[in-house]
XYZ file of C-alpha atoms in Angstrom:
400
model
C 5.922 20.751 11.636
C 9.004 22.880 10.932
C 9.501 25.577 8.289
C 11.228 23.298 5.717
C 8.287 20.905 5.965
C 5.793 23.727 5.483
C 7.677 24.834 2.384
C 7.683 21.223 1.168
C 3.902 21.027 1.435
C 3.542 24.292 -0.457
C 5.168 22.553 -3.427
C 2.371 19.949 -3.673
C 0.458 20.796 -6.850
C -3.116 19.478 -6.694
C -3.751 20.298 -10.359
C -0.708 18.224 -11.322
C -2.034 15.276 -9.297
C -5.430 15.382 -11.023
C -3.802 15.802 -14.432
C -1.535 12.784 -13.973
C -4.253 10.627 -12.395
C -6.572 11.497 -15.294
C -3.946 10.525 -17.864
C -3.401 7.211 -16.082
C -7.158 6.520 -16.006
C -7.491 7.345 -19.697
C -4.678 4.863 -20.472
C -6.805 1.896 -19.351
C -4.998 -1.253 -18.277
C -7.921 -3.632 -17.654
C -6.820 -6.948 -16.183
C -7.752 -9.433 -17.454
C -8.556 -8.166 -20.891
C -5.720 -5.875 -21.889
C -2.124 -4.976 -21.018
C -0.612 -2.332 -18.766
C 1.769 -0.997 -21.435
C -0.109 2.253 -22.075
C -0.379 3.035 -18.364
C 3.300 2.259 -17.826
C 4.252 4.505 -20.752
C 2.269 7.455 -19.378
C 3.876 7.074 -15.961
C 7.398 6.600 -17.293
C 7.169 9.573 -19.680
C 5.827 11.916 -16.976
C 8.522 10.847 -14.526
C 11.318 11.298 -17.063
C 10.008 14.814 -17.698
C 10.237 15.463 -13.948
C 13.882 14.385 -13.947
C 13.372 11.060 -12.149
C 15.467 7.978 -12.808
C 13.206 5.533 -14.682
C 13.735 1.774 -15.013
C 11.437 -0.691 -16.802
C 11.307 -4.478 -16.703
C 8.968 -6.277 -19.081
C 7.840 -9.265 -17.017
C 5.510 -10.477 -19.809
C 4.786 -9.159 -23.320
C 3.278 -5.681 -23.021
C 3.435 -5.847 -19.220
C 6.329 -3.757 -17.888
C 7.080 -3.021 -14.257
C 8.192 0.604 -13.893
C 10.429 1.809 -11.039
C 10.971 5.566 -10.732
C 13.418 7.030 -8.230
C 14.891 10.221 -6.839
C 17.882 10.615 -4.533
C 20.991 8.480 -4.209
C 21.531 4.807 -3.492
C 24.172 4.853 -0.755
C 21.780 4.451 2.193
C 18.439 2.602 2.576
C 15.449 4.754 1.660
C 11.684 4.654 1.242
C 9.853 2.469 -1.268
C 6.329 3.177 -2.468
C 4.415 0.314 -4.110
C 1.551 0.664 -6.588
C 0.070 -1.155 -9.575
C -0.770 -0.155 -13.123
C -3.655 -2.558 -13.786
C -7.331 -2.101 -12.974
C -10.255 -4.500 -12.802
C -12.506 -4.581 -15.892
C -14.913 -1.646 -16.107
C -18.088 -3.717 -16.267
C -21.501 -2.088 -16.747
C -23.602 0.423 -14.889
C -21.462 3.509 -15.452
C -22.972 6.967 -15.945
C -19.710 8.195 -17.493
C -17.107 6.637 -19.786
C -14.981 4.586 -17.352
C -11.805 5.342 -19.297
C -12.345 9.067 -19.754
C -11.449 10.742 -16.479
C -14.015 13.269 -15.256
C -13.917 15.734 -12.351
C -17.307 16.551 -10.861
C -18.259 18.036 -7.486
C -14.752 17.711 -6.126
C -14.292 14.064 -7.143
C -12.288 12.381 -9.877
C -14.249 9.648 -11.686
C -13.013 6.763 -13.811
C -11.940 3.129 -13.536
C -8.901 3.130 -11.281
C -9.488 6.605 -9.830
C -9.562 5.033 -6.359
C -7.717 1.746 -7.009
C -5.182 3.062 -7.648
C -4.332 5.646 -10.304
C -5.026 8.426 -7.778
C -2.532 6.967 -5.315
C 0.111 6.606 -8.035
C -0.284 10.245 -9.057
C -0.123 11.425 -5.432
C 3.164 9.563 -4.902
C 4.716 10.999 -8.067
C 3.804 14.600 -7.207
C 5.022 14.086 -3.632
C 8.335 12.859 -5.046
C 8.501 15.897 -7.346
C 8.019 18.196 -4.342
C 10.741 16.351 -2.412
C 13.158 16.720 -5.299
C 12.364 20.393 -5.829
C 12.755 21.144 -2.118
C 16.165 19.499 -1.944
C 15.009 17.045 0.735
C 16.610 14.018 -0.958
C 20.248 13.077 -0.622
C 22.102 9.779 -0.357
C 18.944 7.720 0.237
C 16.410 6.927 -2.492
C 12.696 7.486 -2.665
C 11.249 5.101 -5.245
C 7.877 4.139 -6.655
C 7.570 0.600 -7.991
C 4.498 0.525 -10.251
C 3.826 -3.141 -10.917
C 1.654 -5.106 -13.336
C -0.945 -7.782 -12.645
C -1.803 -6.963 -9.031
C -5.491 -7.534 -9.711
C -4.989 -11.082 -11.000
C -1.999 -13.387 -10.416
C 0.757 -11.074 -9.138
C 3.251 -11.400 -11.993
C 4.621 -7.925 -11.314
C 5.343 -8.135 -7.590
C 6.819 -11.622 -7.845
C 9.192 -10.432 -10.570
C 10.091 -7.344 -8.524
C 10.960 -9.104 -5.266
C 12.887 -11.766 -7.186
C 15.082 -9.279 -9.054
C 18.393 -7.721 -8.043
C 18.145 -3.997 -7.288
C 20.814 -1.348 -6.867
C 18.795 0.492 -4.232
C 17.752 -0.723 -0.788
C 14.878 0.401 1.419
C 14.354 0.563 5.156
C 10.591 0.980 4.830
C 7.700 0.651 2.422
C 4.342 2.372 1.919
C 1.784 0.667 -0.328
C -0.341 3.464 -1.820
C -3.603 1.481 -1.959
C -6.855 3.187 -0.895
C -7.236 3.210 2.925
C -9.117 6.505 3.428
C -5.799 7.781 4.829
C -5.854 5.331 7.741
C -2.444 3.707 8.278
C -2.846 -0.048 7.780
C -0.229 -2.096 9.621
C -1.303 -5.558 8.539
C -3.580 -7.708 6.459
C -4.225 -11.329 5.725
C -2.950 -12.720 2.477
C -4.972 -14.658 -0.069
C -4.606 -17.798 -2.147
C -6.787 -19.105 -4.946
C -6.798 -22.897 -5.121
C -8.130 -24.892 -8.062
C -9.291 -28.323 -6.915
C -9.800 -30.778 -9.787
C -11.776 -33.955 -9.123
C -11.743 -36.721 -11.730
C -13.963 -39.807 -11.827
C -15.359 -42.074 -14.535
C -18.257 -41.398 -16.881
C -21.174 -43.800 -17.243
C -24.821 -43.832 -18.275
C -27.131 -42.340 -15.642
C -29.346 -45.401 -15.941
C -26.707 -47.336 -14.012
C -24.613 -44.773 -12.120
C -22.781 -47.503 -10.216
C -20.812 -48.190 -13.398
C -19.186 -44.751 -13.088
C -17.525 -42.672 -10.417
C -19.252 -39.326 -9.936
C -16.790 -36.438 -9.643
C -19.532 -33.986 -8.626
C -20.556 -36.158 -5.682
C -16.919 -36.337 -4.582
C -16.566 -32.573 -4.986
C -19.609 -32.071 -2.744
C -17.850 -34.028 -0.017
C -14.816 -31.735 -0.410
C -17.039 -28.676 0.024
C -18.365 -30.136 3.276
C -14.781 -30.813 4.355
C -13.778 -27.220 3.626
C -16.672 -25.961 5.769
C -15.390 -28.097 8.648
C -11.850 -26.815 8.155
C -13.153 -23.242 8.211
C -14.508 -23.916 11.697
C -11.099 -25.144 12.781
C -9.534 -21.902 11.532
C -12.012 -19.858 13.566
C -10.836 -21.670 16.685
C -7.209 -20.717 15.930
C -7.709 -17.043 15.041
C -4.772 -14.641 15.031
C -5.111 -12.166 17.937
C -4.810 -9.163 15.613
C -5.721 -10.300 12.109
C -8.425 -12.798 13.007
C -8.770 -16.255 11.441
C -7.776 -17.589 8.094
C -10.856 -18.455 6.064
C -12.063 -20.786 3.338
C -14.610 -19.758 0.710
C -15.792 -21.892 -2.203
C -16.160 -19.455 -5.089
C -17.128 -21.649 -8.062
C -17.926 -25.258 -8.845
C -18.200 -26.601 -12.382
C -18.555 -30.164 -13.549
C -20.322 -32.756 -15.623
C -21.283 -33.017 -19.259
C -25.000 -33.825 -19.268
C -27.849 -34.774 -16.957
C -27.989 -38.360 -18.237
C -24.252 -38.927 -17.652
C -22.205 -39.642 -14.535
C -19.850 -36.671 -14.177
C -16.242 -37.643 -14.805
C -14.792 -34.240 -13.864
C -15.541 -31.373 -11.504
C -13.479 -28.286 -10.630
C -13.833 -26.264 -7.438
C -12.160 -22.904 -6.956
C -11.621 -21.845 -3.361
C -10.332 -18.690 -1.717
C -8.131 -19.225 1.337
C -7.231 -16.128 3.363
C -3.696 -16.506 4.741
C -2.165 -15.423 8.018
C 1.449 -14.185 8.024
C 3.775 -17.144 7.726
C 1.259 -19.393 5.992
C 2.259 -20.866 2.642
C -0.248 -21.703 -0.096
C 1.545 -24.808 -1.475
C 1.770 -26.180 2.064
C -1.952 -25.535 2.588
C -2.720 -27.307 -0.701
C -0.608 -30.307 0.351
C -2.346 -30.514 3.731
C -5.753 -30.269 2.068
C -4.903 -33.210 -0.195
C -3.993 -35.229 2.873
C -7.290 -34.344 4.555
C -9.204 -35.334 1.411
C -7.401 -38.678 1.299
C -7.881 -39.259 5.018
C -11.599 -38.617 4.586
C -11.742 -41.436 2.028
C -12.872 -39.181 -0.834
C -10.190 -40.409 -3.248
C -11.002 -44.117 -2.881
C -12.616 -46.258 -5.561
C -11.746 -44.446 -8.792
C -11.860 -40.814 -7.650
C -8.712 -38.723 -7.940
C -8.071 -35.159 -6.729
C -5.359 -32.662 -7.616
C -4.872 -29.080 -6.375
C -3.138 -26.193 -8.135
C -2.298 -22.833 -6.561
C -3.628 -20.313 -9.085
C -2.657 -17.242 -7.040
C -0.892 -16.499 -3.772
C -0.520 -13.162 -1.975
C 1.107 -13.357 1.481
C -0.155 -11.506 4.524
C 1.921 -9.324 6.806
C 1.813 -7.600 10.172
C 3.962 -4.639 11.180
C 4.124 -3.617 14.823
C 2.229 -0.457 15.731
C 5.477 0.673 17.363
C 7.601 0.157 14.239
C 9.172 3.352 12.930
C 7.396 3.260 9.569
C 4.006 2.919 11.265
C 4.661 5.798 13.665
C 6.099 7.966 10.896
C 3.101 7.392 8.626
C 0.572 8.081 11.377
C 2.300 11.301 12.431
C 2.702 12.449 8.806
C -1.027 12.022 8.172
C -1.883 13.799 11.434
C 0.340 16.755 10.594
C -0.953 16.956 7.019
C -4.710 16.578 7.550
C -5.438 15.631 11.163
C -5.594 12.276 12.982
C -6.814 9.278 10.976
C -5.556 6.438 13.143
C -4.129 2.979 12.605
C -5.883 -0.279 11.709
C -5.683 -3.624 9.915
C -7.206 -4.413 6.516
C -9.718 -6.927 5.213
C -8.189 -6.803 1.711
C -4.818 -8.140 0.522
C -2.077 -6.347 -1.390
C 1.439 -6.585 -2.803
C 2.877 -5.332 0.487
C 2.905 -8.877 1.834
C 5.601 -9.830 -0.686
C 7.740 -6.840 0.303
C 7.481 -7.699 3.993
C 8.002 -11.449 3.528
C 10.553 -11.648 0.718
C 12.527 -8.424 1.227
C 12.131 -8.153 5.007
C 11.048 -4.518 4.698
C 8.657 -3.079 7.331
C 5.497 -2.154 5.442
C 2.280 -0.192 5.868
C -0.603 0.532 3.495
C -1.725 4.154 3.180
C -3.585 5.932 0.418
C -6.499 8.035 -0.816
C -9.947 6.579 -1.408
C -12.178 4.008 0.267
C -11.682 0.484 -1.018
C -15.022 -0.943 0.127
C -17.316 1.871 -1.035
C -15.489 3.248 -4.099
C -13.188 0.653 -5.693
C -14.180 -2.140 -8.115
C -17.645 -0.734 -8.848
C -19.428 1.518 -11.384
C -18.665 5.240 -11.187
C -15.490 4.608 -9.199
C -14.200 7.896 -7.809
C -11.877 9.543 -5.327
C -11.912 12.897 -3.571
C -9.609 15.446 -5.194
C -8.942 16.919 -1.757
C -7.872 13.536 -0.451
C -5.515 13.074 -3.401
C -3.799 16.293 -2.381
C -3.858 15.315 1.299
C -2.246 11.966 0.558
C 0.553 13.598 -1.436
C 1.266 15.868 1.535
C 1.374 12.916 3.920
C 3.662 10.974 1.559
C 6.025 13.928 1.247
C 6.194 14.460 5.010
C 6.740 10.757 5.715
C 9.488 10.522 3.110
C 11.292 13.650 4.286
C 11.314 12.392 7.878
C 12.573 8.959 6.895
C 15.311 10.475 4.746
C 16.360 12.706 7.625
C 17.334 9.678 9.691
C 18.476 6.843 7.417
C 19.356 3.513 8.957
C 17.263 3.810 12.134
C 14.088 2.122 10.881
C 13.188 -0.865 13.041
C 12.376 -4.319 11.707
C 9.123 -6.078 12.478
């Protein structure tokens, strides 16, 4: 680490990170159940006060994407991705989930880990970069997007829009315990609707039982899951099927005329949810399930693509070295979760990694969600170092 980088890290203000993360937690943004407008407003106002360029795009009523940037737009730069929504608070909290609290070196509140802390760390890293004079003709931007926790309205609007800045690399600031994640499977939620014909249970042969047909589909999905295991990706492992819910029928004395299955399908890079739905319909028909008055339709309720960036790609190496220089070695890995980074890699062709403070499996999406204050500061240092090194050599980032 050289002297300019040491001076850059000295500009990271841990109190400012906690203050901004706390304000973002207090602003709420439960999804489903609310809107992200208050969170977006807090972020936009703070970034305007820091002198950033701020753009907003309302992708649905009360649901604005916010993109904040420093630097120019002449050369490709670095894009950070985050989201403004959080999962519902639920019960079991020992503190108010939407009143941020610092206790024993940890910041508590819904979204502290996933991912208000990461958003705040990126913003303060950007402020340090701007104050140090490290930015020039290339941008550093944070795209804070809505609806990541549900259907992905925000990221789909972002990758489909026209932007005046371009990026050679992307860091998704989701919680990874500061391990650089180079790939993850995607996810799709499929809604499988089975329709039959109602009849009196005293003579069920007069009807066509949708629940019985749905049970056959569940068995079929289990068989297909075994086929996926046999064709596992060498790095990311297999795609998977999981039946999450099944709901059907009207009463015990009636033949069920309708049943709905929801299924989670984990996607490998290059897989397409509508194509998977079409192939599933064909398998259902080939199995004879749709004969004799039973019909099946499938809707894709949500799709989030997977991605895989080479360990040797410049963004991966830069992130790993930045973390090592900031806090010590943390390594490189793949992820069991999914994130918006798959859209950036697939639709924009931008090499992507996931890197952020907090532990997704032990801290996120549960009561008393929290994140280490020290790790918030550490992540901001790693972000600042990674950005400064990318900006020092624009145009040399390698594609996956």
